[in-house]
Tab-separated table of N, CA and C in Angstrom:
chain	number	residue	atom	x	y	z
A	74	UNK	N	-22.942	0.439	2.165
A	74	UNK	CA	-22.844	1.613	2.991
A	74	UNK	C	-24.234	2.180	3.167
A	75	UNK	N	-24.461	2.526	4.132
A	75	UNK	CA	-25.497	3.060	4.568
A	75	UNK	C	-25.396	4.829	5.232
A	76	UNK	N	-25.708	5.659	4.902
A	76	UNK	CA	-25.806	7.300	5.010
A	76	UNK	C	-26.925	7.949	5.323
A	77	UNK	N	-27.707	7.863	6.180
A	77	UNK	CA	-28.560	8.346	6.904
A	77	UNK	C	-28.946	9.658	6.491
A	78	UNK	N	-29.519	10.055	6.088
A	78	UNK	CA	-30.192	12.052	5.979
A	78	UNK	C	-28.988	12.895	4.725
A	79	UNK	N	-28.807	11.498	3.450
A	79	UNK	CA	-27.878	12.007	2.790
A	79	UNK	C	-29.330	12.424	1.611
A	80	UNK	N	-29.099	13.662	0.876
A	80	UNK	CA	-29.988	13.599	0.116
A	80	UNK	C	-29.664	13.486	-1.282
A	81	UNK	N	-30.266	13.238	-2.307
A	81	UNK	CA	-29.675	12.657	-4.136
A	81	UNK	C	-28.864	13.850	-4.166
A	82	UNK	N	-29.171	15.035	-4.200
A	82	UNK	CA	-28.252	16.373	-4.419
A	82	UNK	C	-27.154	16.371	-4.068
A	83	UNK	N	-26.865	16.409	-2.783
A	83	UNK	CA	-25.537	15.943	-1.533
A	83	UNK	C	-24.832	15.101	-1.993
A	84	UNK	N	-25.626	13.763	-2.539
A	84	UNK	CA	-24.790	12.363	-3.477
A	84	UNK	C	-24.127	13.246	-4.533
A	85	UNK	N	-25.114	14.000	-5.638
A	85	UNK	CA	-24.166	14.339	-6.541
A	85	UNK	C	-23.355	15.174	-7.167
A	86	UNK	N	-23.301	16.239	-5.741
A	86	UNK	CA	-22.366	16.938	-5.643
A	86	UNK	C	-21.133	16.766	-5.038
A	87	UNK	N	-20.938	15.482	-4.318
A	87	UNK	CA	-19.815	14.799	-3.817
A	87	UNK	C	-19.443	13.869	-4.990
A	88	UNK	N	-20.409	13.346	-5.770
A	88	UNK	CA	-19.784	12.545	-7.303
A	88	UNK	C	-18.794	13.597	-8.051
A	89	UNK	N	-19.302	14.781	-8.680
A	89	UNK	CA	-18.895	15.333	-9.519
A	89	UNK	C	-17.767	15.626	-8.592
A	90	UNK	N	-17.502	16.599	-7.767
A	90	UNK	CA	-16.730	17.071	-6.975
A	90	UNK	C	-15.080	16.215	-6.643
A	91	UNK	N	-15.615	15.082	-6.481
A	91	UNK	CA	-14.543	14.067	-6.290
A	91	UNK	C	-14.116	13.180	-7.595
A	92	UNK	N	-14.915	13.135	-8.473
A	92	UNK	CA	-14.648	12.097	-9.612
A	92	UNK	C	-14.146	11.227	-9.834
A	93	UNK	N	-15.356	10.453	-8.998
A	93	UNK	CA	-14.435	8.788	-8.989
A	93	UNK	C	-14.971	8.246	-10.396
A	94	UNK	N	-16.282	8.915	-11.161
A	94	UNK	CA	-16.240	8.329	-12.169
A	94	UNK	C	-15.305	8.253	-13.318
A	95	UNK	N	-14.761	9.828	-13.177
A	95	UNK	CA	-13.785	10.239	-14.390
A	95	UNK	C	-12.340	9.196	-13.934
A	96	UNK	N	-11.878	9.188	-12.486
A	96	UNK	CA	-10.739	8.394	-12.261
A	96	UNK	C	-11.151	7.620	-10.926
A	97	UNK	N	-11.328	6.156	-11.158
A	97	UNK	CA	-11.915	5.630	-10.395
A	97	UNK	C	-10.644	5.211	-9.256
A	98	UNK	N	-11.058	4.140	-8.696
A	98	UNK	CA	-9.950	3.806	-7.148
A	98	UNK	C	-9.475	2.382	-8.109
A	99	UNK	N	-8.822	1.895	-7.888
A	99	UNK	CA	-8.303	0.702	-8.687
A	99	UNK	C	-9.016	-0.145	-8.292
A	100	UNK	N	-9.621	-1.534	-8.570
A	100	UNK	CA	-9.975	-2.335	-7.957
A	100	UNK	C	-11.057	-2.523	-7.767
A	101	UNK	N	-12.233	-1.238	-8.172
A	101	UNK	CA	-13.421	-1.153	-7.787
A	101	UNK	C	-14.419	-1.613	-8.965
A	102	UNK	N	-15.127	-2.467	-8.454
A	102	UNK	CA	-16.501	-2.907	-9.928
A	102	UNK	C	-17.690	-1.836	-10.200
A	103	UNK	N	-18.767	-2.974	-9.846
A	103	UNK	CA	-19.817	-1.943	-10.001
A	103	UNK	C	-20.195	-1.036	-8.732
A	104	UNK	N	-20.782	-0.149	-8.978
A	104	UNK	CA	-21.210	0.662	-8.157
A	104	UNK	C	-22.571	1.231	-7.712
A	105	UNK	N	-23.553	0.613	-7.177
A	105	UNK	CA	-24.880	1.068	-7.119
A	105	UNK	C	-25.401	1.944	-5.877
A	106	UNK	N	-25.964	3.149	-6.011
A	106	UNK	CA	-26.802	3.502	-5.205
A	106	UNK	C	-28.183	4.140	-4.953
A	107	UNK	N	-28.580	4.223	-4.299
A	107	UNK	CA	-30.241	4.169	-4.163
A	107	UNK	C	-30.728	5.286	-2.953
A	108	UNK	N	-31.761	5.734	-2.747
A	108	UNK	CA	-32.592	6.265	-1.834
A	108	UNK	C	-33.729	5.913	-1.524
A	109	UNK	N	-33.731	5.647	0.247
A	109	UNK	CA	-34.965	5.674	0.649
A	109	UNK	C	-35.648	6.466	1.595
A	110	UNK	N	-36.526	6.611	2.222
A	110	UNK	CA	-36.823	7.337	3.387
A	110	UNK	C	-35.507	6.931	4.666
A	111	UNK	N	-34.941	6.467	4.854
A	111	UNK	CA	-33.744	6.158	5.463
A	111	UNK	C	-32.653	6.649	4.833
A	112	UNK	N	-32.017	7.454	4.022
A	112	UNK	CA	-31.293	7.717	3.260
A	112	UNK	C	-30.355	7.609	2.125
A	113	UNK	N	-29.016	7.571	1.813
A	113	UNK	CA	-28.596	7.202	0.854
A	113	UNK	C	-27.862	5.226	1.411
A	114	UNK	N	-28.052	4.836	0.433
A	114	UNK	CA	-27.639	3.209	0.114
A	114	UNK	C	-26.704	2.956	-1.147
A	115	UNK	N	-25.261	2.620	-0.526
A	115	UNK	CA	-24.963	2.603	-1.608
A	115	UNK	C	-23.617	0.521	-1.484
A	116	UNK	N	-23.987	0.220	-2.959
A	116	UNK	CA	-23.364	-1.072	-2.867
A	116	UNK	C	-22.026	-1.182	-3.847
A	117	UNK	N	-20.654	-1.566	-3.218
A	117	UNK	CA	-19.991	-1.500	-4.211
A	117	UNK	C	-19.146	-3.002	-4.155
A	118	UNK	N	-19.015	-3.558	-5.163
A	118	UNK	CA	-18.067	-4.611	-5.731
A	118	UNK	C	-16.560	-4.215	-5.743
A	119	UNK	N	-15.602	-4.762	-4.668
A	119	UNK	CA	-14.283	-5.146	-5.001
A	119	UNK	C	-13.558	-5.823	-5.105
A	120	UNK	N	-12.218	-6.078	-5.728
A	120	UNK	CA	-11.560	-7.345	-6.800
A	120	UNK	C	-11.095	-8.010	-5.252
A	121	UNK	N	-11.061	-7.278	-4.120
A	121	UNK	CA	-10.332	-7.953	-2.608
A	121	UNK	C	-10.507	-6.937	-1.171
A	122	UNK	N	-10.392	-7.633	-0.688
A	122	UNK	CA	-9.985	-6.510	0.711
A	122	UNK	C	-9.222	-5.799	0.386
A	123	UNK	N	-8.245	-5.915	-0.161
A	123	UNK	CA	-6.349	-5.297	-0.293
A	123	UNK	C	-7.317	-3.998	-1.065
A	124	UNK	N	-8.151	-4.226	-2.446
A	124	UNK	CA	-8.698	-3.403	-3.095
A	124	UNK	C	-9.708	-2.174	-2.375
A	125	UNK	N	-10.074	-2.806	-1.444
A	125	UNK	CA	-11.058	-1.823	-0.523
A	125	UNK	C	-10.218	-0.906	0.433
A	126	UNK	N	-9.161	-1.400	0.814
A	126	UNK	CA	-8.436	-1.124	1.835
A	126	UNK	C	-7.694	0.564	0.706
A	127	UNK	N	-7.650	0.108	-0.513
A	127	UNK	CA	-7.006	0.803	-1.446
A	127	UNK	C	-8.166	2.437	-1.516
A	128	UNK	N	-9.572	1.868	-1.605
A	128	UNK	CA	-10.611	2.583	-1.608
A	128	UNK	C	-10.541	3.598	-0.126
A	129	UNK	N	-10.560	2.771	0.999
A	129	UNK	CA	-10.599	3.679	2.240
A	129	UNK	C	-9.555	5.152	2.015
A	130	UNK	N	-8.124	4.789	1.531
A	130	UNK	CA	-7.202	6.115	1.645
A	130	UNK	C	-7.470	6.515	0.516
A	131	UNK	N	-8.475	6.441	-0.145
A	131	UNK	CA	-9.164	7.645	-1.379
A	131	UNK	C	-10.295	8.301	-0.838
A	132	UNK	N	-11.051	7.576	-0.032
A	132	UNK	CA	-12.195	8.376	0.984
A	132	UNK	C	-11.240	9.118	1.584
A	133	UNK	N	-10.489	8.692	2.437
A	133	UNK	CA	-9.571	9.924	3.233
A	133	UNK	C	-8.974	10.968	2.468
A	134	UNK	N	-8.205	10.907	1.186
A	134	UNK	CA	-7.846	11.839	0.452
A	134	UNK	C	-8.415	12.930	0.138
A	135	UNK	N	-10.080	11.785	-1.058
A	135	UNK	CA	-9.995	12.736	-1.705
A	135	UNK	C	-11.638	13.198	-1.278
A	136	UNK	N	-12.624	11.982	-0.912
A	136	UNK	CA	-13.202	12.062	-0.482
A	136	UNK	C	-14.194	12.845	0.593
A	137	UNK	N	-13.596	12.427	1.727
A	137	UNK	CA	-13.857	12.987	3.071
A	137	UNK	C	-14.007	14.928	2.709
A	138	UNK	N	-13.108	15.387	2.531
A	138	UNK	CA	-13.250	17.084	2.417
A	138	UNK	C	-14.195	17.433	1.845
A	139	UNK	N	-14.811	16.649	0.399
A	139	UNK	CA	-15.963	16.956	-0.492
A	139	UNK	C	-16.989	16.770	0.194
A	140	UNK	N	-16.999	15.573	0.984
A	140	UNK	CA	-18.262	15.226	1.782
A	140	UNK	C	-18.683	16.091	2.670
A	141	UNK	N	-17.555	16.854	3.444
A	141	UNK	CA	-17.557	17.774	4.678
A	141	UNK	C	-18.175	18.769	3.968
A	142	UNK	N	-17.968	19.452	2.585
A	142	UNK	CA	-17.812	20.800	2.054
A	142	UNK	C	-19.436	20.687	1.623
A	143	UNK	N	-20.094	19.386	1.235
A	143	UNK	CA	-21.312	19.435	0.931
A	143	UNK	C	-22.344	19.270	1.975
A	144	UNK	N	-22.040	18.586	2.952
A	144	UNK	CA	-22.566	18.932	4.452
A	144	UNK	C	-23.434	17.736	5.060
A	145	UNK	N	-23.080	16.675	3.978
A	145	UNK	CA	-24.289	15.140	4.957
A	145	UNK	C	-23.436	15.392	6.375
A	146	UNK	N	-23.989	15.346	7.505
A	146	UNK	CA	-23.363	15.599	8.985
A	146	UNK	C	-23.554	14.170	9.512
A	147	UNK	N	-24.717	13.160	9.076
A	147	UNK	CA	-24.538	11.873	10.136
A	147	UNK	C	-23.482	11.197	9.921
A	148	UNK	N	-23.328	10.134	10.761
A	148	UNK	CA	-22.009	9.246	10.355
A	148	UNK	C	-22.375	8.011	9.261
A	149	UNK	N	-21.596	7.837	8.828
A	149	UNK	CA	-21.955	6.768	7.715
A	149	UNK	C	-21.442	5.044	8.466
A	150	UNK	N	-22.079	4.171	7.597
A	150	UNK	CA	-21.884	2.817	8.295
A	150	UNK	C	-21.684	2.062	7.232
A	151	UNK	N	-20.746	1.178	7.411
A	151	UNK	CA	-19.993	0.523	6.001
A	151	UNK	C	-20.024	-0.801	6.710
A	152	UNK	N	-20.261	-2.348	5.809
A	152	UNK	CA	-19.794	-3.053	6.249
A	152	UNK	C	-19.683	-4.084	5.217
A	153	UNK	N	-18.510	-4.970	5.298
A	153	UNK	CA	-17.751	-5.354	4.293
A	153	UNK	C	-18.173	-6.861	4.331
A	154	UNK	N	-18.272	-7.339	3.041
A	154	UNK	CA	-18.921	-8.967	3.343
A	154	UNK	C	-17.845	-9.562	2.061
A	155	UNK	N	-17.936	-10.540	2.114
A	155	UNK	CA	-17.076	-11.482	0.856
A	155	UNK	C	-18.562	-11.432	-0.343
A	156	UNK	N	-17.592	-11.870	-1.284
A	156	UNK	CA	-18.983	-11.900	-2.581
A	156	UNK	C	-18.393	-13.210	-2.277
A	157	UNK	N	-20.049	-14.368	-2.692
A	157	UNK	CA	-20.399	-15.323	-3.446
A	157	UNK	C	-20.699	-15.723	-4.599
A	158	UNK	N	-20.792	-14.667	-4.949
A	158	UNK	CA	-21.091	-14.744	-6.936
A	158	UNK	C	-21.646	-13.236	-7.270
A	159	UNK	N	-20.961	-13.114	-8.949
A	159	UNK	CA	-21.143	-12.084	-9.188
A	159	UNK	C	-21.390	-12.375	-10.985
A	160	UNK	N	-22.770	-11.678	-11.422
A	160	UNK	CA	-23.125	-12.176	-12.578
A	160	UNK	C	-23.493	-10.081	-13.607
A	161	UNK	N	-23.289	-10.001	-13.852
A	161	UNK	CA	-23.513	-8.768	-14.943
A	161	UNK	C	-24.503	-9.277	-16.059
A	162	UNK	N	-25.663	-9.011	-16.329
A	162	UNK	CA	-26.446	-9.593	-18.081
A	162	UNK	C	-25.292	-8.653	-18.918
A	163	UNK	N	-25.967	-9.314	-19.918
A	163	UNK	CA	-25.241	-8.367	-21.056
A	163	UNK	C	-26.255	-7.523	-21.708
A	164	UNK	N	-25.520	-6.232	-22.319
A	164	UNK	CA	-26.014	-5.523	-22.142
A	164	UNK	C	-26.068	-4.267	-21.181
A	165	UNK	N	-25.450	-4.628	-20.488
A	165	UNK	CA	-25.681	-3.552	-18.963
A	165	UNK	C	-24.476	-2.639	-18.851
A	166	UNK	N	-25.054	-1.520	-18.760
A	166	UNK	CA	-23.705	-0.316	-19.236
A	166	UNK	C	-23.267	0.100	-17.981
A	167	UNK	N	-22.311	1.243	-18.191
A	167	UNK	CA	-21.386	1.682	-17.003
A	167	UNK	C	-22.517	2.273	-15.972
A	168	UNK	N	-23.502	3.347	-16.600
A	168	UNK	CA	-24.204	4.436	-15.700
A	168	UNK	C	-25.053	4.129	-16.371
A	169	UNK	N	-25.905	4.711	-15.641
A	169	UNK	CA	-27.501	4.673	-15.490
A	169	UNK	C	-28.450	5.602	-14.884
């Protein structure tokens, strides 16, 4: 996903707000995101489509209102690819 003019603050006041960490969406792996001068970047691992599809009506739920209430205004751009491999080291914790 890609979020244009989202800023780290905006990110984590829509984290706490929504708490997908405390109760996540079923189905969902890891979760990484990042900032650049282009805005927020974020990459997430799921067990299937069926699983993402599961993710979209939790953006709509629970999502979407937090996002509105914190105020990123551009549109966001998502796009969904198959994994080819997926490796974790050990060692490597939930958050970071």
């Amino acid at each position: 996903m890609h979020w244009a003019g989202v800023t780290p603050e905006q990110y984590d006041a829509v984290r706490d707000a929504a708490g997908w960490e405390e109760a996540p969406t079923a189905g969902g792996q890891p979760h990484v995101a990042w900032f650049d001068d282009q805005g927020l970047h974020v990459t997430d691992v799921w067990d299937s489509r069926e699983a993402f599809e599961a993710f979209e009506a939790f953006f709509g739920e629970r999502l979407a209102p937090v996002i509105q209430k914190a105020g990123p205004a551009e549109a966001h751009e998502i796009v969904f690819s198959p994994l080819h491999r997926r490796f974790v080291a050990s060692g490597v914790s939930r958050t970071g």
